[in-house]
């Protein structure tokens, strides 16, 4: 009996040792715009987000200018990748840290989410001072979400007045949260939501369109295709154009909508702004507007 017990223990430990190289341990990595290290601490920070990100890891980013980025890393179960603005009170290791690294914004070019399970967190929830800023698209959109289980928060995004550039474009996606976010300076849609199930827009601030001319559609929220479990709450929608547009003719399916606790203002043609809602017979305005 003792022989078999020792044999079993030996086999168990051999099994554990064999598995250890396969186990992924979460780690913090560090990015500073003027650095060129291996990301291990602030003295040896990466100069930008590396091309390949590790599932489970948190990537802290200082103030500075960074390029556009495509988030397309392979999945590992339901493990997230966390992209986080470093601040004086939340920056991971203290090694090499300077509070001046965390008192401004990290500015990105256009960002795209093409694989699941990411959290993009500006880590400062004060409107006008959000930790992440996104701009620079010459076409398409500045923030594209075409994946599932994506969170974008504490982020300001703008289209720089460029013709036909959307601010947020969310398509063919499930379980999306956009929270504490601003959309600025577009003559196009602030948000286009197409074929999405499960989206919450919470504490959103939309600023007046650059161009209210009839040549550009320019809705605050344009909904297309199949949209279900849509929540818009506690937001300020300053928009001189149609505020919520439900795509009309064609293959469109609208499910559950909850719109509450918002303020809509700056409407130049109120009847046009709400016409789409009444035409679709959706009793969704269940809070103060």
mmCIF file with all atom_site columns, C-alpha atoms in Angstrom, residues 12-191:
data_model
loop_
_atom_site.group_PDB
_atom_site.id
_atom_site.type_symbol
_atom_site.label_atom_id
_atom_site.label_alt_id
_atom_site.label_comp_id
_atom_site.label_asym_id
_atom_site.label_entity_id
_atom_site.label_seq_id
_atom_site.pdbx_PDB_ins_code
_atom_site.Cartn_x
_atom_site.Cartn_y
_atom_site.Cartn_z
_atom_site.occupancy
_atom_site.B_iso_or_equiv
_atom_site.pdbx_formal_charge
_atom_site.auth_seq_id
_atom_site.auth_comp_id
_atom_site.auth_asym_id
_atom_site.auth_atom_id
_atom_site.pdbx_PDB_model_num
ATOM 1   C CA . UNK A 1 12  ? 0.962   13.647 -9.160  1.00 0.00 ? 12  UNK A CA 1
ATOM 2   C CA . UNK A 1 13  ? 4.030   15.868 -8.770  1.00 0.00 ? 13  UNK A CA 1
ATOM 3   C CA . UNK A 1 14  ? 5.261   14.865 -12.217 1.00 0.00 ? 14  UNK A CA 1
ATOM 4   C CA . UNK A 1 15  ? 1.874   15.870 -13.612 1.00 0.00 ? 15  UNK A CA 1
ATOM 5   C CA . UNK A 1 16  ? 2.015   19.268 -11.854 1.00 0.00 ? 16  UNK A CA 1
ATOM 6   C CA . UNK A 1 17  ? 5.556   19.959 -13.087 1.00 0.00 ? 17  UNK A CA 1
ATOM 7   C CA . UNK A 1 18  ? 4.487   19.067 -16.604 1.00 0.00 ? 18  UNK A CA 1
ATOM 8   C CA . UNK A 1 19  ? 1.561   21.504 -16.463 1.00 0.00 ? 19  UNK A CA 1
ATOM 9   C CA . UNK A 1 20  ? 3.432   24.468 -14.969 1.00 0.00 ? 20  UNK A CA 1
ATOM 10  C CA . UNK A 1 21  ? 4.767   25.779 -18.290 1.00 0.00 ? 21  UNK A CA 1
ATOM 11  C CA . UNK A 1 22  ? 1.192   25.796 -19.618 1.00 0.00 ? 22  UNK A CA 1
ATOM 12  C CA . UNK A 1 23  ? -0.221  27.919 -16.795 1.00 0.00 ? 23  UNK A CA 1
ATOM 13  C CA . UNK A 1 24  ? -0.691  31.614 -17.613 1.00 0.00 ? 24  UNK A CA 1
ATOM 14  C CA . UNK A 1 25  ? -0.098  34.005 -14.720 1.00 0.00 ? 25  UNK A CA 1
ATOM 15  C CA . UNK A 1 26  ? -1.515  37.530 -14.941 1.00 0.00 ? 26  UNK A CA 1
ATOM 16  C CA . UNK A 1 27  ? 1.049   40.319 -14.855 1.00 0.00 ? 27  UNK A CA 1
ATOM 17  C CA . UNK A 1 28  ? 1.270   44.092 -15.081 1.00 0.00 ? 28  UNK A CA 1
ATOM 18  C CA . UNK A 1 29  ? 3.090   45.663 -18.015 1.00 0.00 ? 29  UNK A CA 1
ATOM 19  C CA . UNK A 1 30  ? 4.066   49.306 -18.400 1.00 0.00 ? 30  UNK A CA 1
ATOM 20  C CA . UNK A 1 31  ? 4.000   51.673 -21.388 1.00 0.00 ? 31  UNK A CA 1
ATOM 21  C CA . UNK A 1 32  ? 5.578   55.146 -21.531 1.00 0.00 ? 32  UNK A CA 1
ATOM 22  C CA . UNK A 1 33  ? 5.714   57.039 -24.807 1.00 0.00 ? 33  UNK A CA 1
ATOM 23  C CA . UNK A 1 34  ? 9.438   57.918 -24.623 1.00 0.00 ? 34  UNK A CA 1
ATOM 24  C CA . UNK A 1 35  ? 10.651  54.513 -23.399 1.00 0.00 ? 35  UNK A CA 1
ATOM 25  C CA . UNK A 1 36  ? 12.164  51.473 -25.122 1.00 0.00 ? 36  UNK A CA 1
ATOM 26  C CA . UNK A 1 37  ? 12.324  48.717 -22.510 1.00 0.00 ? 37  UNK A CA 1
ATOM 27  C CA . UNK A 1 38  ? 10.708  45.359 -21.893 1.00 0.00 ? 38  UNK A CA 1
ATOM 28  C CA . UNK A 1 39  ? 7.634   46.615 -20.006 1.00 0.00 ? 39  UNK A CA 1
ATOM 29  C CA . UNK A 1 40  ? 8.711   45.181 -16.646 1.00 0.00 ? 40  UNK A CA 1
ATOM 30  C CA . UNK A 1 41  ? 8.480   48.477 -14.684 1.00 0.00 ? 41  UNK A CA 1
ATOM 31  C CA . UNK A 1 42  ? 8.411   52.236 -15.308 1.00 0.00 ? 42  UNK A CA 1
ATOM 32  C CA . UNK A 1 43  ? 12.187  52.439 -15.693 1.00 0.00 ? 43  UNK A CA 1
ATOM 33  C CA . UNK A 1 44  ? 12.026  49.760 -18.396 1.00 0.00 ? 44  UNK A CA 1
ATOM 34  C CA . UNK A 1 45  ? 8.657   50.546 -19.941 1.00 0.00 ? 45  UNK A CA 1
ATOM 35  C CA . UNK A 1 46  ? 7.579   49.722 -23.478 1.00 0.00 ? 46  UNK A CA 1
ATOM 36  C CA . UNK A 1 47  ? 7.409   52.745 -25.771 1.00 0.00 ? 47  UNK A CA 1
ATOM 37  C CA . UNK A 1 48  ? 4.001   51.632 -27.094 1.00 0.00 ? 48  UNK A CA 1
ATOM 38  C CA . UNK A 1 49  ? 1.595   48.747 -26.795 1.00 0.00 ? 49  UNK A CA 1
ATOM 39  C CA . UNK A 1 50  ? 3.358   45.638 -28.109 1.00 0.00 ? 50  UNK A CA 1
ATOM 40  C CA . UNK A 1 51  ? 1.941   43.928 -31.180 1.00 0.00 ? 51  UNK A CA 1
ATOM 41  C CA . UNK A 1 52  ? 0.954   40.859 -29.151 1.00 0.00 ? 52  UNK A CA 1
ATOM 42  C CA . UNK A 1 53  ? -0.789  41.195 -25.789 1.00 0.00 ? 53  UNK A CA 1
ATOM 43  C CA . UNK A 1 54  ? -1.053  38.485 -23.140 1.00 0.00 ? 54  UNK A CA 1
ATOM 44  C CA . UNK A 1 55  ? -4.434  37.355 -21.893 1.00 0.00 ? 55  UNK A CA 1
ATOM 45  C CA . UNK A 1 56  ? -4.978  38.181 -18.213 1.00 0.00 ? 56  UNK A CA 1
ATOM 46  C CA . UNK A 1 57  ? -2.385  40.983 -18.207 1.00 0.00 ? 57  UNK A CA 1
ATOM 47  C CA . UNK A 1 58  ? -2.952  44.660 -17.400 1.00 0.00 ? 58  UNK A CA 1
ATOM 48  C CA . UNK A 1 59  ? -1.150  47.242 -19.538 1.00 0.00 ? 59  UNK A CA 1
ATOM 49  C CA . UNK A 1 60  ? -0.682  50.559 -17.728 1.00 0.00 ? 60  UNK A CA 1
ATOM 50  C CA . UNK A 1 61  ? -0.139  53.570 -20.010 1.00 0.00 ? 61  UNK A CA 1
ATOM 51  C CA . UNK A 1 62  ? 1.204   57.034 -19.128 1.00 0.00 ? 62  UNK A CA 1
ATOM 52  C CA . UNK A 1 63  ? 0.322   60.414 -20.604 1.00 0.00 ? 63  UNK A CA 1
ATOM 53  C CA . UNK A 1 64  ? 1.593   60.828 -24.148 1.00 0.00 ? 64  UNK A CA 1
ATOM 54  C CA . UNK A 1 65  ? 0.804   60.251 -27.799 1.00 0.00 ? 65  UNK A CA 1
ATOM 55  C CA . UNK A 1 66  ? 0.349   56.726 -29.120 1.00 0.00 ? 66  UNK A CA 1
ATOM 56  C CA . UNK A 1 67  ? -0.662  55.518 -32.557 1.00 0.00 ? 67  UNK A CA 1
ATOM 57  C CA . UNK A 1 68  ? -3.747  53.654 -33.624 1.00 0.00 ? 68  UNK A CA 1
ATOM 58  C CA . UNK A 1 69  ? -4.071  50.050 -32.490 1.00 0.00 ? 69  UNK A CA 1
ATOM 59  C CA . UNK A 1 70  ? -5.811  46.843 -33.550 1.00 0.00 ? 70  UNK A CA 1
ATOM 60  C CA . UNK A 1 71  ? -6.869  44.616 -30.646 1.00 0.00 ? 71  UNK A CA 1
ATOM 61  C CA . UNK A 1 72  ? -7.021  41.153 -32.215 1.00 0.00 ? 72  UNK A CA 1
ATOM 62  C CA . UNK A 1 73  ? -5.226  38.798 -29.833 1.00 0.00 ? 73  UNK A CA 1
ATOM 63  C CA . UNK A 1 74  ? -6.136  35.112 -29.684 1.00 0.00 ? 74  UNK A CA 1
ATOM 64  C CA . UNK A 1 75  ? -8.591  34.058 -27.004 1.00 0.00 ? 75  UNK A CA 1
ATOM 65  C CA . UNK A 1 76  ? -7.782  32.053 -23.902 1.00 0.00 ? 76  UNK A CA 1
ATOM 66  C CA . UNK A 1 77  ? -11.121 30.993 -22.512 1.00 0.00 ? 77  UNK A CA 1
ATOM 67  C CA . UNK A 1 78  ? -12.808 34.097 -21.120 1.00 0.00 ? 78  UNK A CA 1
ATOM 68  C CA . UNK A 1 79  ? -9.630  35.857 -19.991 1.00 0.00 ? 79  UNK A CA 1
ATOM 69  C CA . UNK A 1 80  ? -9.655  39.605 -20.519 1.00 0.00 ? 80  UNK A CA 1
ATOM 70  C CA . UNK A 1 81  ? -6.847  41.912 -21.536 1.00 0.00 ? 81  UNK A CA 1
ATOM 71  C CA . UNK A 1 82  ? -6.901  45.189 -19.589 1.00 0.00 ? 82  UNK A CA 1
ATOM 72  C CA . UNK A 1 83  ? -5.665  48.466 -21.090 1.00 0.00 ? 83  UNK A CA 1
ATOM 73  C CA . UNK A 1 84  ? -5.542  51.054 -18.331 1.00 0.00 ? 84  UNK A CA 1
ATOM 74  C CA . UNK A 1 85  ? -4.480  54.675 -18.011 1.00 0.00 ? 85  UNK A CA 1
ATOM 75  C CA . UNK A 1 86  ? -1.884  55.046 -15.253 1.00 0.00 ? 86  UNK A CA 1
ATOM 76  C CA . UNK A 1 87  ? -2.707  57.613 -12.580 1.00 0.00 ? 87  UNK A CA 1
ATOM 77  C CA . UNK A 1 88  ? -1.040  58.825 -9.399  1.00 0.00 ? 88  UNK A CA 1
ATOM 78  C CA . UNK A 1 89  ? -3.201  56.461 -7.355  1.00 0.00 ? 89  UNK A CA 1
ATOM 79  C CA . UNK A 1 90  ? -3.376  53.498 -9.741  1.00 0.00 ? 90  UNK A CA 1
ATOM 80  C CA . UNK A 1 91  ? -0.207  52.683 -11.682 1.00 0.00 ? 91  UNK A CA 1
ATOM 81  C CA . UNK A 1 92  ? 0.952   49.242 -10.591 1.00 0.00 ? 92  UNK A CA 1
ATOM 82  C CA . UNK A 1 93  ? 4.577   49.129 -9.487  1.00 0.00 ? 93  UNK A CA 1
ATOM 83  C CA . UNK A 1 94  ? 6.198   52.165 -7.853  1.00 0.00 ? 94  UNK A CA 1
ATOM 84  C CA . UNK A 1 95  ? 9.564   51.348 -9.455  1.00 0.00 ? 95  UNK A CA 1
ATOM 85  C CA . UNK A 1 96  ? 10.458  54.297 -11.671 1.00 0.00 ? 96  UNK A CA 1
ATOM 86  C CA . UNK A 1 97  ? 7.060   55.950 -11.283 1.00 0.00 ? 97  UNK A CA 1
ATOM 87  C CA . UNK A 1 98  ? 6.703   59.762 -11.415 1.00 0.00 ? 98  UNK A CA 1
ATOM 88  C CA . UNK A 1 99  ? 3.324   61.385 -10.701 1.00 0.00 ? 99  UNK A CA 1
ATOM 89  C CA . UNK A 1 100 ? 3.768   63.603 -13.768 1.00 0.00 ? 100 UNK A CA 1
ATOM 90  C CA . UNK A 1 101 ? 3.272   60.451 -15.869 1.00 0.00 ? 101 UNK A CA 1
ATOM 91  C CA . UNK A 1 102 ? -0.354  60.251 -14.799 1.00 0.00 ? 102 UNK A CA 1
ATOM 92  C CA . UNK A 1 103 ? -1.803  63.775 -14.687 1.00 0.00 ? 103 UNK A CA 1
ATOM 93  C CA . UNK A 1 104 ? -2.906  64.079 -18.337 1.00 0.00 ? 104 UNK A CA 1
ATOM 94  C CA . UNK A 1 105 ? -4.257  61.974 -21.181 1.00 0.00 ? 105 UNK A CA 1
ATOM 95  C CA . UNK A 1 106 ? -2.965  59.103 -23.253 1.00 0.00 ? 106 UNK A CA 1
ATOM 96  C CA . UNK A 1 107 ? -3.896  59.986 -26.835 1.00 0.00 ? 107 UNK A CA 1
ATOM 97  C CA . UNK A 1 108 ? -4.469  57.228 -29.388 1.00 0.00 ? 108 UNK A CA 1
ATOM 98  C CA . UNK A 1 109 ? -5.091  57.123 -33.091 1.00 0.00 ? 109 UNK A CA 1
ATOM 99  C CA . UNK A 1 110 ? -8.112  55.081 -34.239 1.00 0.00 ? 110 UNK A CA 1
ATOM 100 C CA . UNK A 1 111 ? -8.616  51.844 -32.302 1.00 0.00 ? 111 UNK A CA 1
ATOM 101 C CA . UNK A 1 112 ? -10.303 48.636 -33.447 1.00 0.00 ? 112 UNK A CA 1
ATOM 102 C CA . UNK A 1 113 ? -11.501 45.668 -31.407 1.00 0.00 ? 113 UNK A CA 1
ATOM 103 C CA . UNK A 1 114 ? -11.569 42.544 -33.561 1.00 0.00 ? 114 UNK A CA 1
ATOM 104 C CA . UNK A 1 115 ? -11.346 39.849 -30.859 1.00 0.00 ? 115 UNK A CA 1
ATOM 105 C CA . UNK A 1 116 ? -13.285 39.313 -27.639 1.00 0.00 ? 116 UNK A CA 1
ATOM 106 C CA . UNK A 1 117 ? -12.703 40.179 -23.977 1.00 0.00 ? 117 UNK A CA 1
ATOM 107 C CA . UNK A 1 118 ? -11.011 43.566 -23.713 1.00 0.00 ? 118 UNK A CA 1
ATOM 108 C CA . UNK A 1 119 ? -11.361 46.394 -21.229 1.00 0.00 ? 119 UNK A CA 1
ATOM 109 C CA . UNK A 1 120 ? -10.117 49.814 -22.377 1.00 0.00 ? 120 UNK A CA 1
ATOM 110 C CA . UNK A 1 121 ? -10.192 52.008 -19.268 1.00 0.00 ? 121 UNK A CA 1
ATOM 111 C CA . UNK A 1 122 ? -9.168  55.677 -19.161 1.00 0.00 ? 122 UNK A CA 1
ATOM 112 C CA . UNK A 1 123 ? -9.257  55.362 -15.360 1.00 0.00 ? 123 UNK A CA 1
ATOM 113 C CA . UNK A 1 124 ? -10.440 58.953 -14.806 1.00 0.00 ? 124 UNK A CA 1
ATOM 114 C CA . UNK A 1 125 ? -14.201 59.430 -14.738 1.00 0.00 ? 125 UNK A CA 1
ATOM 115 C CA . UNK A 1 126 ? -14.388 63.247 -14.877 1.00 0.00 ? 126 UNK A CA 1
ATOM 116 C CA . UNK A 1 127 ? -16.008 64.509 -18.088 1.00 0.00 ? 127 UNK A CA 1
ATOM 117 C CA . UNK A 1 128 ? -13.587 66.599 -20.115 1.00 0.00 ? 128 UNK A CA 1
ATOM 118 C CA . UNK A 1 129 ? -10.621 64.978 -18.376 1.00 0.00 ? 129 UNK A CA 1
ATOM 119 C CA . UNK A 1 130 ? -11.042 61.333 -19.269 1.00 0.00 ? 130 UNK A CA 1
ATOM 120 C CA . UNK A 1 131 ? -7.754  59.452 -19.269 1.00 0.00 ? 131 UNK A CA 1
ATOM 121 C CA . UNK A 1 132 ? -7.934  58.136 -22.849 1.00 0.00 ? 132 UNK A CA 1
ATOM 122 C CA . UNK A 1 133 ? -8.483  60.228 -25.988 1.00 0.00 ? 133 UNK A CA 1
ATOM 123 C CA . UNK A 1 134 ? -9.029  58.730 -29.455 1.00 0.00 ? 134 UNK A CA 1
ATOM 124 C CA . UNK A 1 135 ? -9.006  60.595 -32.768 1.00 0.00 ? 135 UNK A CA 1
ATOM 125 C CA . UNK A 1 136 ? -7.347  60.745 -36.169 1.00 0.00 ? 136 UNK A CA 1
ATOM 126 C CA . UNK A 1 137 ? -9.483  58.564 -38.445 1.00 0.00 ? 137 UNK A CA 1
ATOM 127 C CA . UNK A 1 138 ? -9.637  59.783 -42.043 1.00 0.00 ? 138 UNK A CA 1
ATOM 128 C CA . UNK A 1 139 ? -12.502 57.419 -42.880 1.00 0.00 ? 139 UNK A CA 1
ATOM 129 C CA . UNK A 1 140 ? -14.701 54.897 -41.112 1.00 0.00 ? 140 UNK A CA 1
ATOM 130 C CA . UNK A 1 141 ? -14.678 55.493 -37.364 1.00 0.00 ? 141 UNK A CA 1
ATOM 131 C CA . UNK A 1 142 ? -12.362 56.318 -34.505 1.00 0.00 ? 142 UNK A CA 1
ATOM 132 C CA . UNK A 1 143 ? -13.556 53.526 -32.214 1.00 0.00 ? 143 UNK A CA 1
ATOM 133 C CA . UNK A 1 144 ? -14.615 50.324 -33.972 1.00 0.00 ? 144 UNK A CA 1
ATOM 134 C CA . UNK A 1 145 ? -16.007 47.472 -31.886 1.00 0.00 ? 145 UNK A CA 1
ATOM 135 C CA . UNK A 1 146 ? -16.584 44.304 -33.895 1.00 0.00 ? 146 UNK A CA 1
ATOM 136 C CA . UNK A 1 147 ? -16.185 41.702 -31.138 1.00 0.00 ? 147 UNK A CA 1
ATOM 137 C CA . UNK A 1 148 ? -17.891 40.467 -27.965 1.00 0.00 ? 148 UNK A CA 1
ATOM 138 C CA . UNK A 1 149 ? -17.438 41.335 -24.289 1.00 0.00 ? 149 UNK A CA 1
ATOM 139 C CA . UNK A 1 150 ? -15.818 44.714 -24.850 1.00 0.00 ? 150 UNK A CA 1
ATOM 140 C CA . UNK A 1 151 ? -15.752 47.572 -22.326 1.00 0.00 ? 151 UNK A CA 1
ATOM 141 C CA . UNK A 1 152 ? -14.669 51.097 -23.247 1.00 0.00 ? 152 UNK A CA 1
ATOM 142 C CA . UNK A 1 153 ? -14.835 53.660 -20.461 1.00 0.00 ? 153 UNK A CA 1
ATOM 143 C CA . UNK A 1 154 ? -13.458 56.996 -19.306 1.00 0.00 ? 154 UNK A CA 1
ATOM 144 C CA . UNK A 1 155 ? -12.655 57.817 -22.932 1.00 0.00 ? 155 UNK A CA 1
ATOM 145 C CA . UNK A 1 156 ? -13.175 60.835 -25.160 1.00 0.00 ? 156 UNK A CA 1
ATOM 146 C CA . UNK A 1 157 ? -13.284 60.337 -28.925 1.00 0.00 ? 157 UNK A CA 1
ATOM 147 C CA . UNK A 1 158 ? -13.584 62.876 -31.701 1.00 0.00 ? 158 UNK A CA 1
ATOM 148 C CA . UNK A 1 159 ? -13.819 62.928 -35.492 1.00 0.00 ? 159 UNK A CA 1
ATOM 149 C CA . UNK A 1 160 ? -11.944 66.229 -35.965 1.00 0.00 ? 160 UNK A CA 1
ATOM 150 C CA . UNK A 1 161 ? -14.710 67.530 -38.236 1.00 0.00 ? 161 UNK A CA 1
ATOM 151 C CA . UNK A 1 162 ? -13.737 65.138 -41.034 1.00 0.00 ? 162 UNK A CA 1
ATOM 152 C CA . UNK A 1 163 ? -16.500 64.368 -43.476 1.00 0.00 ? 163 UNK A CA 1
ATOM 153 C CA . UNK A 1 164 ? -18.344 61.092 -42.997 1.00 0.00 ? 164 UNK A CA 1
ATOM 154 C CA . UNK A 1 165 ? -16.223 59.886 -40.084 1.00 0.00 ? 165 UNK A CA 1
ATOM 155 C CA . UNK A 1 166 ? -18.182 58.277 -37.259 1.00 0.00 ? 166 UNK A CA 1
ATOM 156 C CA . UNK A 1 167 ? -17.015 58.472 -33.671 1.00 0.00 ? 167 UNK A CA 1
ATOM 157 C CA . UNK A 1 168 ? -18.128 55.023 -32.395 1.00 0.00 ? 168 UNK A CA 1
ATOM 158 C CA . UNK A 1 169 ? -19.063 52.142 -34.685 1.00 0.00 ? 169 UNK A CA 1
ATOM 159 C CA . UNK A 1 170 ? -20.335 48.978 -32.998 1.00 0.00 ? 170 UNK A CA 1
ATOM 160 C CA . UNK A 1 171 ? -21.296 46.070 -35.221 1.00 0.00 ? 171 UNK A CA 1
ATOM 161 C CA . UNK A 1 172 ? -21.811 42.309 -35.130 1.00 0.00 ? 172 UNK A CA 1
ATOM 162 C CA . UNK A 1 173 ? -21.123 42.272 -31.399 1.00 0.00 ? 173 UNK A CA 1
ATOM 163 C CA . UNK A 1 174 ? -22.577 41.080 -28.092 1.00 0.00 ? 174 UNK A CA 1
ATOM 164 C CA . UNK A 1 175 ? -22.233 42.280 -24.503 1.00 0.00 ? 175 UNK A CA 1
ATOM 165 C CA . UNK A 1 176 ? -20.807 45.770 -24.994 1.00 0.00 ? 176 UNK A CA 1
ATOM 166 C CA . UNK A 1 177 ? -20.394 48.478 -22.352 1.00 0.00 ? 177 UNK A CA 1
ATOM 167 C CA . UNK A 1 178 ? -19.462 52.071 -23.183 1.00 0.00 ? 178 UNK A CA 1
ATOM 168 C CA . UNK A 1 179 ? -19.368 54.095 -19.976 1.00 0.00 ? 179 UNK A CA 1
ATOM 169 C CA . UNK A 1 180 ? -18.251 57.633 -19.132 1.00 0.00 ? 180 UNK A CA 1
ATOM 170 C CA . UNK A 1 181 ? -17.482 58.521 -22.730 1.00 0.00 ? 181 UNK A CA 1
ATOM 171 C CA . UNK A 1 182 ? -17.673 61.597 -24.946 1.00 0.00 ? 182 UNK A CA 1
ATOM 172 C CA . UNK A 1 183 ? -18.151 61.968 -28.690 1.00 0.00 ? 183 UNK A CA 1
ATOM 173 C CA . UNK A 1 184 ? -17.078 65.206 -30.320 1.00 0.00 ? 184 UNK A CA 1
ATOM 174 C CA . UNK A 1 185 ? -16.722 67.076 -33.558 1.00 0.00 ? 185 UNK A CA 1
ATOM 175 C CA . UNK A 1 186 ? -18.382 64.835 -36.134 1.00 0.00 ? 186 UNK A CA 1
ATOM 176 C CA . UNK A 1 187 ? -20.667 65.624 -39.056 1.00 0.00 ? 187 UNK A CA 1
ATOM 177 C CA . UNK A 1 188 ? -21.674 61.949 -39.131 1.00 0.00 ? 188 UNK A CA 1
ATOM 178 C CA . UNK A 1 189 ? -23.190 59.552 -36.561 1.00 0.00 ? 189 UNK A CA 1
ATOM 179 C CA . UNK A 1 190 ? -21.847 59.705 -33.040 1.00 0.00 ? 190 UNK A CA 1
ATOM 180 C CA . UNK A 1 191 ? -22.783 56.035 -32.544 1.00 0.00 ? 191 UNK A CA 1
#
